[in-house]
PDB file of C-alpha atoms in Angstrom:
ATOM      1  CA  UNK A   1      33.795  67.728   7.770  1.00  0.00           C
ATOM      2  CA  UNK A   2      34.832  64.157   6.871  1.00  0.00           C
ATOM      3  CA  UNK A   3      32.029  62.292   4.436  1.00  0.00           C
ATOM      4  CA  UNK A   4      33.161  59.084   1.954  1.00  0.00           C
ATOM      5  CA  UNK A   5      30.731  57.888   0.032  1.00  0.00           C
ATOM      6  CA  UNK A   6      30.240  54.971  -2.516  1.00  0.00           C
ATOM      7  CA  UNK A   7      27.762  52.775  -4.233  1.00  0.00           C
ATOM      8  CA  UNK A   8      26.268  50.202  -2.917  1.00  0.00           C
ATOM      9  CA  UNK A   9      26.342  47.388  -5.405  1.00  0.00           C
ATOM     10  CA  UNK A  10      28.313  46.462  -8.761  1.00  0.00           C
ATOM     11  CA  UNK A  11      27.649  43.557 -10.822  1.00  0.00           C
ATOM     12  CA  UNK A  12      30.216  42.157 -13.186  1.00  0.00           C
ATOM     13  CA  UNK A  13      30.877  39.400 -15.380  1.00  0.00           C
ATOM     14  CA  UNK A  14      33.914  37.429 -15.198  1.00  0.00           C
ATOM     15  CA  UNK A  15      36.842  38.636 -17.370  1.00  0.00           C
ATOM     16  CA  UNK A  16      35.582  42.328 -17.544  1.00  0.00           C
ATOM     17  CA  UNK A  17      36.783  45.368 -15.798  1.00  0.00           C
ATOM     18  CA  UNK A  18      34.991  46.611 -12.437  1.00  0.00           C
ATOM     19  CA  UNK A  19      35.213  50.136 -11.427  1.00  0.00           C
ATOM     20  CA  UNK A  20      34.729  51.164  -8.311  1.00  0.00           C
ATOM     21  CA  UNK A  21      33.769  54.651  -7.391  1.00  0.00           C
ATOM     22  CA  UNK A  22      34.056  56.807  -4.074  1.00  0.00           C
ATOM     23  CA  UNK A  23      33.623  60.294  -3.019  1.00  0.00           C
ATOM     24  CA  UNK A  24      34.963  62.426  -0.550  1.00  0.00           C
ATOM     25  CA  UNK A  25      34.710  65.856   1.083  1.00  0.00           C
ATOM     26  CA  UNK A  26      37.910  66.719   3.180  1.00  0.00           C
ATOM     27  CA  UNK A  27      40.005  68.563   1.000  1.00  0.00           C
ATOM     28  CA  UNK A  28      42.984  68.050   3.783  1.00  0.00           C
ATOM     29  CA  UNK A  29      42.681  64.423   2.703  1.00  0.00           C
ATOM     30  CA  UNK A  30      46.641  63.481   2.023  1.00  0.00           C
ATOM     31  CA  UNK A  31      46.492  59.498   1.991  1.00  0.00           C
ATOM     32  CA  UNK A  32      43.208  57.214   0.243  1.00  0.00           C
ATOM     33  CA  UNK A  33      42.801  53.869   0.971  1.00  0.00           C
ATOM     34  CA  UNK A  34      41.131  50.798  -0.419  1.00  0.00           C
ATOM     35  CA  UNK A  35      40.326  47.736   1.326  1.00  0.00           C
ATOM     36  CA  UNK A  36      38.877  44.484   0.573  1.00  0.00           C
ATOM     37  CA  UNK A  37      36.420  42.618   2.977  1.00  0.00           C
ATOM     38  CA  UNK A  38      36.213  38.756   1.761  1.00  0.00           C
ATOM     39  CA  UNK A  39      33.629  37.077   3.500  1.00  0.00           C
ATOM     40  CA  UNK A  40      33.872  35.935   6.901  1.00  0.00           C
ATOM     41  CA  UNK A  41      37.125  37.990   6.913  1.00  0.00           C
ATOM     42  CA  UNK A  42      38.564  41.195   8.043  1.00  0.00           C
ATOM     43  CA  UNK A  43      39.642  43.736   6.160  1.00  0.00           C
ATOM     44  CA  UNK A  44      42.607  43.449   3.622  1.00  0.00           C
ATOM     45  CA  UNK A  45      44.651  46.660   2.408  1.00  0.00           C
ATOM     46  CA  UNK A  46      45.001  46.746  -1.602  1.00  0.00           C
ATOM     47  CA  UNK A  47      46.464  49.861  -2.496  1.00  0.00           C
ATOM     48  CA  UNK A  48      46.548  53.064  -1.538  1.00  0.00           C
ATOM     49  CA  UNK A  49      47.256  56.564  -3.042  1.00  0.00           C
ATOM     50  CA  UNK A  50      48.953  59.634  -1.991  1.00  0.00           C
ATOM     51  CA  UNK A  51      47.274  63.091  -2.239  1.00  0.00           C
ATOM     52  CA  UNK A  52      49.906  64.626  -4.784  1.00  0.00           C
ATOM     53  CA  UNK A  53      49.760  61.324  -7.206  1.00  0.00           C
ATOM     54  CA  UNK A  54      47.020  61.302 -10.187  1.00  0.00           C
ATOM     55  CA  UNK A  55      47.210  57.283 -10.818  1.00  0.00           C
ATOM     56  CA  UNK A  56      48.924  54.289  -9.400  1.00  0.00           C
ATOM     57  CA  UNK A  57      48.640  51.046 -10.936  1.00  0.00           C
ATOM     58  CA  UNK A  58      49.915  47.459  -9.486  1.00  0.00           C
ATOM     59  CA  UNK A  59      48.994  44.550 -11.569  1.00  0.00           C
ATOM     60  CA  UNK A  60      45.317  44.296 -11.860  1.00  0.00           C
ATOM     61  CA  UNK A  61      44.035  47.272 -10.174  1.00  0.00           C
ATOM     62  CA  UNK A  62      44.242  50.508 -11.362  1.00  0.00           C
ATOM     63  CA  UNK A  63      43.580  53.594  -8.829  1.00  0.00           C
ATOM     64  CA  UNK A  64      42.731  57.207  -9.860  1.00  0.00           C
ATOM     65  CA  UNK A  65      42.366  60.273  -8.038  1.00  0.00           C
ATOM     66  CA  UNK A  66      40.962  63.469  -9.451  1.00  0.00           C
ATOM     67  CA  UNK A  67      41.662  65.640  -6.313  1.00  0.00           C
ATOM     68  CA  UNK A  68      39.441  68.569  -7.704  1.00  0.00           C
ATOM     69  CA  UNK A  69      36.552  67.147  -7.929  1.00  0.00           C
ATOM     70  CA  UNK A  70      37.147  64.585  -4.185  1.00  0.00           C
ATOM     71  CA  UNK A  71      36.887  61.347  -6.456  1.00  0.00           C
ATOM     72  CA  UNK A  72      38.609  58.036  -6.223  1.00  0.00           C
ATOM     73  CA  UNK A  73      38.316  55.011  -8.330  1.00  0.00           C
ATOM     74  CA  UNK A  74      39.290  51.347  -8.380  1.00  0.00           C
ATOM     75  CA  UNK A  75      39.801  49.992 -11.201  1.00  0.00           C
ATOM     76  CA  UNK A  76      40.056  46.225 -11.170  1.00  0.00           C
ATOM     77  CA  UNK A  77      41.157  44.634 -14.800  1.00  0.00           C
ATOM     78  CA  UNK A  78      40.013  40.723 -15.853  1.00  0.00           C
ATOM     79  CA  UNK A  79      37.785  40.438 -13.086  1.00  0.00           C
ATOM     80  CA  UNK A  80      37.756  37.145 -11.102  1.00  0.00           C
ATOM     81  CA  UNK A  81      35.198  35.569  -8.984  1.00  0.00           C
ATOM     82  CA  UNK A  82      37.732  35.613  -6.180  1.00  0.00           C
ATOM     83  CA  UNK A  83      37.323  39.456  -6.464  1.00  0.00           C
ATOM     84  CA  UNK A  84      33.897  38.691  -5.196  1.00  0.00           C
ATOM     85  CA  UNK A  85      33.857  40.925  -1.591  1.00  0.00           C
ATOM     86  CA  UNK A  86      33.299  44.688  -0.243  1.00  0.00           C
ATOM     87  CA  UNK A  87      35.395  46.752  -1.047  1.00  0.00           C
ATOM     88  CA  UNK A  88      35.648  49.861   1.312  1.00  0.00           C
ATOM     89  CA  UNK A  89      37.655  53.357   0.760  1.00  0.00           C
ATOM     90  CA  UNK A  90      38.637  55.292   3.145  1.00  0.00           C
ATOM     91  CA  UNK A  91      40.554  58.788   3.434  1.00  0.00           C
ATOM     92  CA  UNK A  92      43.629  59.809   5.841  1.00  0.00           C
ATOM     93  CA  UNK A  93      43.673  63.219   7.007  1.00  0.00           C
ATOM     94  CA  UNK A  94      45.228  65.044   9.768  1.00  0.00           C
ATOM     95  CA  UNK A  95      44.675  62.478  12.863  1.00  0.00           C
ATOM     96  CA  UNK A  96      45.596  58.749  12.569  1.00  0.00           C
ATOM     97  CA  UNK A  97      41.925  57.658  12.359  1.00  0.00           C
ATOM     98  CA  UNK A  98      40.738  56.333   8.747  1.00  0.00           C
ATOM     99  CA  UNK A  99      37.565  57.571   7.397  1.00  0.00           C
ATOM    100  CA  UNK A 100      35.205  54.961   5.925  1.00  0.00           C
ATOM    101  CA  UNK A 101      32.935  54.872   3.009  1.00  0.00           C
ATOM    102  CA  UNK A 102      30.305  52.545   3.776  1.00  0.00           C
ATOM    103  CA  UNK A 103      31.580  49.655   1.167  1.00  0.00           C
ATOM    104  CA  UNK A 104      30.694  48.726  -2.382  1.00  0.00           C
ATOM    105  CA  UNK A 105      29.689  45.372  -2.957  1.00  0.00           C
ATOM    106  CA  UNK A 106      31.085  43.954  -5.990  1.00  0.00           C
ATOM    107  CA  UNK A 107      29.197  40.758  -7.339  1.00  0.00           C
ATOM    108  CA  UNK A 108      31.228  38.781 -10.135  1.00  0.00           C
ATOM    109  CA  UNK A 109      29.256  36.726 -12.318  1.00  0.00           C
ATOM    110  CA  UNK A 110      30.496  33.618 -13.607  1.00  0.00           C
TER     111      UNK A 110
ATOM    112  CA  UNK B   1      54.618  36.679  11.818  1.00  0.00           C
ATOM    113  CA  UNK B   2      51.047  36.961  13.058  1.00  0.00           C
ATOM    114  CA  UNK B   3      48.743  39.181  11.870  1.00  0.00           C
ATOM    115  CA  UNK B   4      46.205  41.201  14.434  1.00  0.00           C
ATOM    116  CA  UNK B   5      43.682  38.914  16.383  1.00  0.00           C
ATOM    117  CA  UNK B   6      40.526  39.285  17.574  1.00  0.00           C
ATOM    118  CA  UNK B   7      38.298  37.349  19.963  1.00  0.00           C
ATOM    119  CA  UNK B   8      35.602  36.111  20.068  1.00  0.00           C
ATOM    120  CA  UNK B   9      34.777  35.782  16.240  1.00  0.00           C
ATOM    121  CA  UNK B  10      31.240  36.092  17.705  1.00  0.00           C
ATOM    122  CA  UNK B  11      28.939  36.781  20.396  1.00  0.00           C
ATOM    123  CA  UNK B  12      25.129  36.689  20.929  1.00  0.00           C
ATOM    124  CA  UNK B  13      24.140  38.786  24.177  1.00  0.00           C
ATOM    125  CA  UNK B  14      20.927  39.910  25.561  1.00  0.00           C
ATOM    126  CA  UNK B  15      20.084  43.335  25.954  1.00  0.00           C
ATOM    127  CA  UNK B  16      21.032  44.924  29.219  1.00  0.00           C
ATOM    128  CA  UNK B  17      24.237  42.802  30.013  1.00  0.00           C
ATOM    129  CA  UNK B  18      28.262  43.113  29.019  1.00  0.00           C
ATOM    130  CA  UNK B  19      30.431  41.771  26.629  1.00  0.00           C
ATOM    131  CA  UNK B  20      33.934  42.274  26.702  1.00  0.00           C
ATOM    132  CA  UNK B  21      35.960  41.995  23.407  1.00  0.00           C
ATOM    133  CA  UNK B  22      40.002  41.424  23.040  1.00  0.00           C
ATOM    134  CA  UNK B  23      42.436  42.556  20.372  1.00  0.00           C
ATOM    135  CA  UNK B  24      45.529  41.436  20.297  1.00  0.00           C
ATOM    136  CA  UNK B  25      47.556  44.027  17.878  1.00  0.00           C
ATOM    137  CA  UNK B  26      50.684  42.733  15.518  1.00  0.00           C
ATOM    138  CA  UNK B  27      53.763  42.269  17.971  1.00  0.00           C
ATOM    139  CA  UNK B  28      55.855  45.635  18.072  1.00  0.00           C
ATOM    140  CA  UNK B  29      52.783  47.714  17.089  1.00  0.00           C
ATOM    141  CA  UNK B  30      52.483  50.384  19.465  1.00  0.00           C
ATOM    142  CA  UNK B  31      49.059  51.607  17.935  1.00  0.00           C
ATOM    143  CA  UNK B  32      45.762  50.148  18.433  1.00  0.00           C
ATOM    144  CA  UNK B  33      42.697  51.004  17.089  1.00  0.00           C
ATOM    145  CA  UNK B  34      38.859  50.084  17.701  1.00  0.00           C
ATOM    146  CA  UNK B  35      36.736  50.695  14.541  1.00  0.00           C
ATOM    147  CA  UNK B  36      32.737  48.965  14.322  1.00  0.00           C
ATOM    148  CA  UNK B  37      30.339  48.495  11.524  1.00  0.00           C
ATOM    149  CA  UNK B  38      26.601  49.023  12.510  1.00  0.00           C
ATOM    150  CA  UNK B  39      23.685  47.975  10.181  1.00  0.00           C
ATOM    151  CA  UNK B  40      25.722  47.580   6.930  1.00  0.00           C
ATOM    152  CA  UNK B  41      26.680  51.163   7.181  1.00  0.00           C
ATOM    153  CA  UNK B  42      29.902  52.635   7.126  1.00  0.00           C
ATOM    154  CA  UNK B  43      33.000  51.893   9.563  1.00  0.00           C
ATOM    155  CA  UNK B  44      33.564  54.295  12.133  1.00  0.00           C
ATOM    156  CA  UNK B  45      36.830  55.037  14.061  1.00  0.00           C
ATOM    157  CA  UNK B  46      36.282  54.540  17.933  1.00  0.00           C
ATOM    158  CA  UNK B  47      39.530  54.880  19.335  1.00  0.00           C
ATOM    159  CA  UNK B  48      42.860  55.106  18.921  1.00  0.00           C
ATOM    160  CA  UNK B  49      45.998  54.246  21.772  1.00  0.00           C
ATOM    161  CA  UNK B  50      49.838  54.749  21.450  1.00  0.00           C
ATOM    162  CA  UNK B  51      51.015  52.015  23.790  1.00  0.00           C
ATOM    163  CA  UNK B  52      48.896  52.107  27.154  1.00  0.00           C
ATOM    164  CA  UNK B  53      47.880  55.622  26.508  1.00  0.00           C
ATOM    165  CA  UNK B  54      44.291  56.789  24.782  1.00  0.00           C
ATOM    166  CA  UNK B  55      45.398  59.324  21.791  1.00  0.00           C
ATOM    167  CA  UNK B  56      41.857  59.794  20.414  1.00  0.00           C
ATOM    168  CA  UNK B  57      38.879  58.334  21.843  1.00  0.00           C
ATOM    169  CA  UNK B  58      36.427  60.929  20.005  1.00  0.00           C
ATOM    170  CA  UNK B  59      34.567  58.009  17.981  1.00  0.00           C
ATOM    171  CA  UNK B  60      33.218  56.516  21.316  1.00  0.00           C
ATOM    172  CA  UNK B  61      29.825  56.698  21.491  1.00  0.00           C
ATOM    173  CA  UNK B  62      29.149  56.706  24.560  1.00  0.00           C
ATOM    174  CA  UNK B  63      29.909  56.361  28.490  1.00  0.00           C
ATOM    175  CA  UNK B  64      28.772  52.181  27.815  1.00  0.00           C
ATOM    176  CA  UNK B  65      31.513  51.594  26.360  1.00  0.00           C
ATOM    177  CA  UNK B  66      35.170  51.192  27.860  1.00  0.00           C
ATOM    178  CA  UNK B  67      38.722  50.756  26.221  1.00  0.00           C
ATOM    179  CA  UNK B  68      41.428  49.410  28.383  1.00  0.00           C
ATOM    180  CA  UNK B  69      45.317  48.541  27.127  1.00  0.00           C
ATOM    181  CA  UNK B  70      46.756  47.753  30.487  1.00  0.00           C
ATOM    182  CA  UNK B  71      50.570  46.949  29.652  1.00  0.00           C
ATOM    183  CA  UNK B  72      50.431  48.594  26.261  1.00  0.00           C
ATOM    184  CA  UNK B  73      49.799  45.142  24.630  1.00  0.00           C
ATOM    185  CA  UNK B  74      46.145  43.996  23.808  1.00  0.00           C
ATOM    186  CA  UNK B  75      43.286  45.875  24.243  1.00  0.00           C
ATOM    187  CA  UNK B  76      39.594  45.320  25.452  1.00  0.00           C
ATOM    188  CA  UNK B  77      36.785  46.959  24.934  1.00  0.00           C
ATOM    189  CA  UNK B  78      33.731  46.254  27.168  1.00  0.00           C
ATOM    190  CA  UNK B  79      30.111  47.320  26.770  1.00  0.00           C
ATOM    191  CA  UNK B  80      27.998  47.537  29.753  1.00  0.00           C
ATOM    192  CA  UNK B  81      25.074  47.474  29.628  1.00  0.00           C
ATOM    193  CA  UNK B  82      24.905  46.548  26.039  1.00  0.00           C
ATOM    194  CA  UNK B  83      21.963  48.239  24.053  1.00  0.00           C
ATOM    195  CA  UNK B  84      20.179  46.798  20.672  1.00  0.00           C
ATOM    196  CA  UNK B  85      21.817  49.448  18.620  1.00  0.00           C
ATOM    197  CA  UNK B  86      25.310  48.079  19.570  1.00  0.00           C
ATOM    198  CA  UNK B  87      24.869  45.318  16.968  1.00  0.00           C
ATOM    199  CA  UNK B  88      27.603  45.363  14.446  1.00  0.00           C
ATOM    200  CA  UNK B  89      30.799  44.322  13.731  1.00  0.00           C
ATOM    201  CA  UNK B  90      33.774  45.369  15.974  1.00  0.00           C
ATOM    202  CA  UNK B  91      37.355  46.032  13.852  1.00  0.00           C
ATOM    203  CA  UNK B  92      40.747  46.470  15.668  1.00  0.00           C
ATOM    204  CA  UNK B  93      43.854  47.728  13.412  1.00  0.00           C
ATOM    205  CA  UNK B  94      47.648  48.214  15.085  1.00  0.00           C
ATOM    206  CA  UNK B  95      50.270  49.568  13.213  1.00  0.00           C
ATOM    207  CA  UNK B  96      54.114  49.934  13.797  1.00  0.00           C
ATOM    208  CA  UNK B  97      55.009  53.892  14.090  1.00  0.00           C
ATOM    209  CA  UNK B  98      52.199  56.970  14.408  1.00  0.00           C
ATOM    210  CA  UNK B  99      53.866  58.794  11.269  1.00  0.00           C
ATOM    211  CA  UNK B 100      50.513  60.055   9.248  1.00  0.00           C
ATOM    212  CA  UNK B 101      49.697  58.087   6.660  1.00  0.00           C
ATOM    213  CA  UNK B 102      50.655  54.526   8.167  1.00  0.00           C
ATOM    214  CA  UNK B 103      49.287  51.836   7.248  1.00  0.00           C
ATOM    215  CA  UNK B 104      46.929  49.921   9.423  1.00  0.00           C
ATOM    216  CA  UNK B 105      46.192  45.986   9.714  1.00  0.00           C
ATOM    217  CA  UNK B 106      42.344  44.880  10.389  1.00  0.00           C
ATOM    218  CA  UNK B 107      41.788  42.132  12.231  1.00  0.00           C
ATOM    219  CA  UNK B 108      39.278  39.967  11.556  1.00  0.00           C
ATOM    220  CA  UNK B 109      36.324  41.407  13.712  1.00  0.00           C
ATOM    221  CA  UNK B 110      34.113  40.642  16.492  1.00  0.00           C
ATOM    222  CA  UNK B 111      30.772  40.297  15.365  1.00  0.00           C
ATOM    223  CA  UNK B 112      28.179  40.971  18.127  1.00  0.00           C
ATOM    224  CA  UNK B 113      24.281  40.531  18.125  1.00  0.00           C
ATOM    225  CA  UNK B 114      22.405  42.219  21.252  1.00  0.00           C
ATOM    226  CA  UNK B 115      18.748  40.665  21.286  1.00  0.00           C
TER     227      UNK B 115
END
């Protein structure tokens, strides 16, 4: 069955790194997704990851998949209070739908 | 170029009648798709249309709610009678080809209160 789970809440201070953490259960997963969700705003695409790729990395963020053990990770270097949102991942499997975790909500302190 | 629009932004409804929300999907994209948010929980998929045509309307929860693409160009989806549990926010997405794996565009949501 299709299951993505994350934490709820992260807490950061400014200028640190934030890492973001989500589960999943499909192995058949071949494309993972993370989104951003500003406030007030709908959902913005960061990055995503293809099933056969360990790491991809565009300028601040940082994604890693360990496809043994279903986990996904955001990493997001210097954190900025514009980074302040929830951030959602979601997994890609056989039909076109996307498969939501149910968002982590990453607070950036000042 | 425009990205995908939804409207309204918002809507406050009573219990028992219908709302009717629009999508209108990035020009060229022949795929649409409804996704909602309930409660702070996670987003689920509702349906998904190639043109004017329902590929997957599996997520749709049930016979309340009604997806029309008449023309192949924006969507609506109406819920009669609307029930408390409907509250949420309401996501559309388009994107260009139906290869797996492409990516989708959000729209900004429709965020509905049923009192």
């Amino acid at each position: 069955g299709e299951d993505v789970e994350q934490s709820l809440f992260l807490s950061v201070r400014e200028g640190d790194s934030s890492v973001i953490n989500c589960t999943y259960t499909d192995s058949s997963s071949t494309y993972l997704y993370w989104y951003k969700q500003e406030p007030g705003a709908g959902l913005q695409l960061l990055t995503y990851i293809f099933s056969n790729m360990d790491m991809k990395q565009d300028q601040r963020l940082t994604v890693l998949l360990n496809k043994k053990d279903k986990h996904l990770s955001l990493r997001i270097a210097d954190t900025q209070t514009g980074d302040s949102a929830i951030y959602f991942c979601a997994e890609s499997t056989g039909r076109r739908a996307l498969t939501f975790g149910s968002g982590t909500r990453l607070q950036v302190q000042p | 170029e425009a990205g995908v629009t939804q409207f309204p932004s918002h809507s406050v409804i009573e219990k028992g009648q219908t709302v009717t929300l629009r999508c209108d999907p990035i020009s060229g994209h022949d795929n649409l798709y409804w996704y909602r948010r309930v409660m702070g929980k996670e987003i689920k998929f509702l349906l998904h249309f190639v043109k004017e045509s329902k590929q997957d309307e599996s997520g749709m929860p049930n016979n309340r709610f009604l997806a029309e693409r008449t023309g192949g160009t924006y969507s609506t989806l109406k819920v009669q009678p609307a029930e408390l549990e409907d509250s949420g926010v309401y996501f559309c997405a388009s994107s260009h080809g139906a290869f797996y794996g492409e990516t989708q565009y959000f729209g900004p949501g429709t965020r509905l209160l049923v009192l």
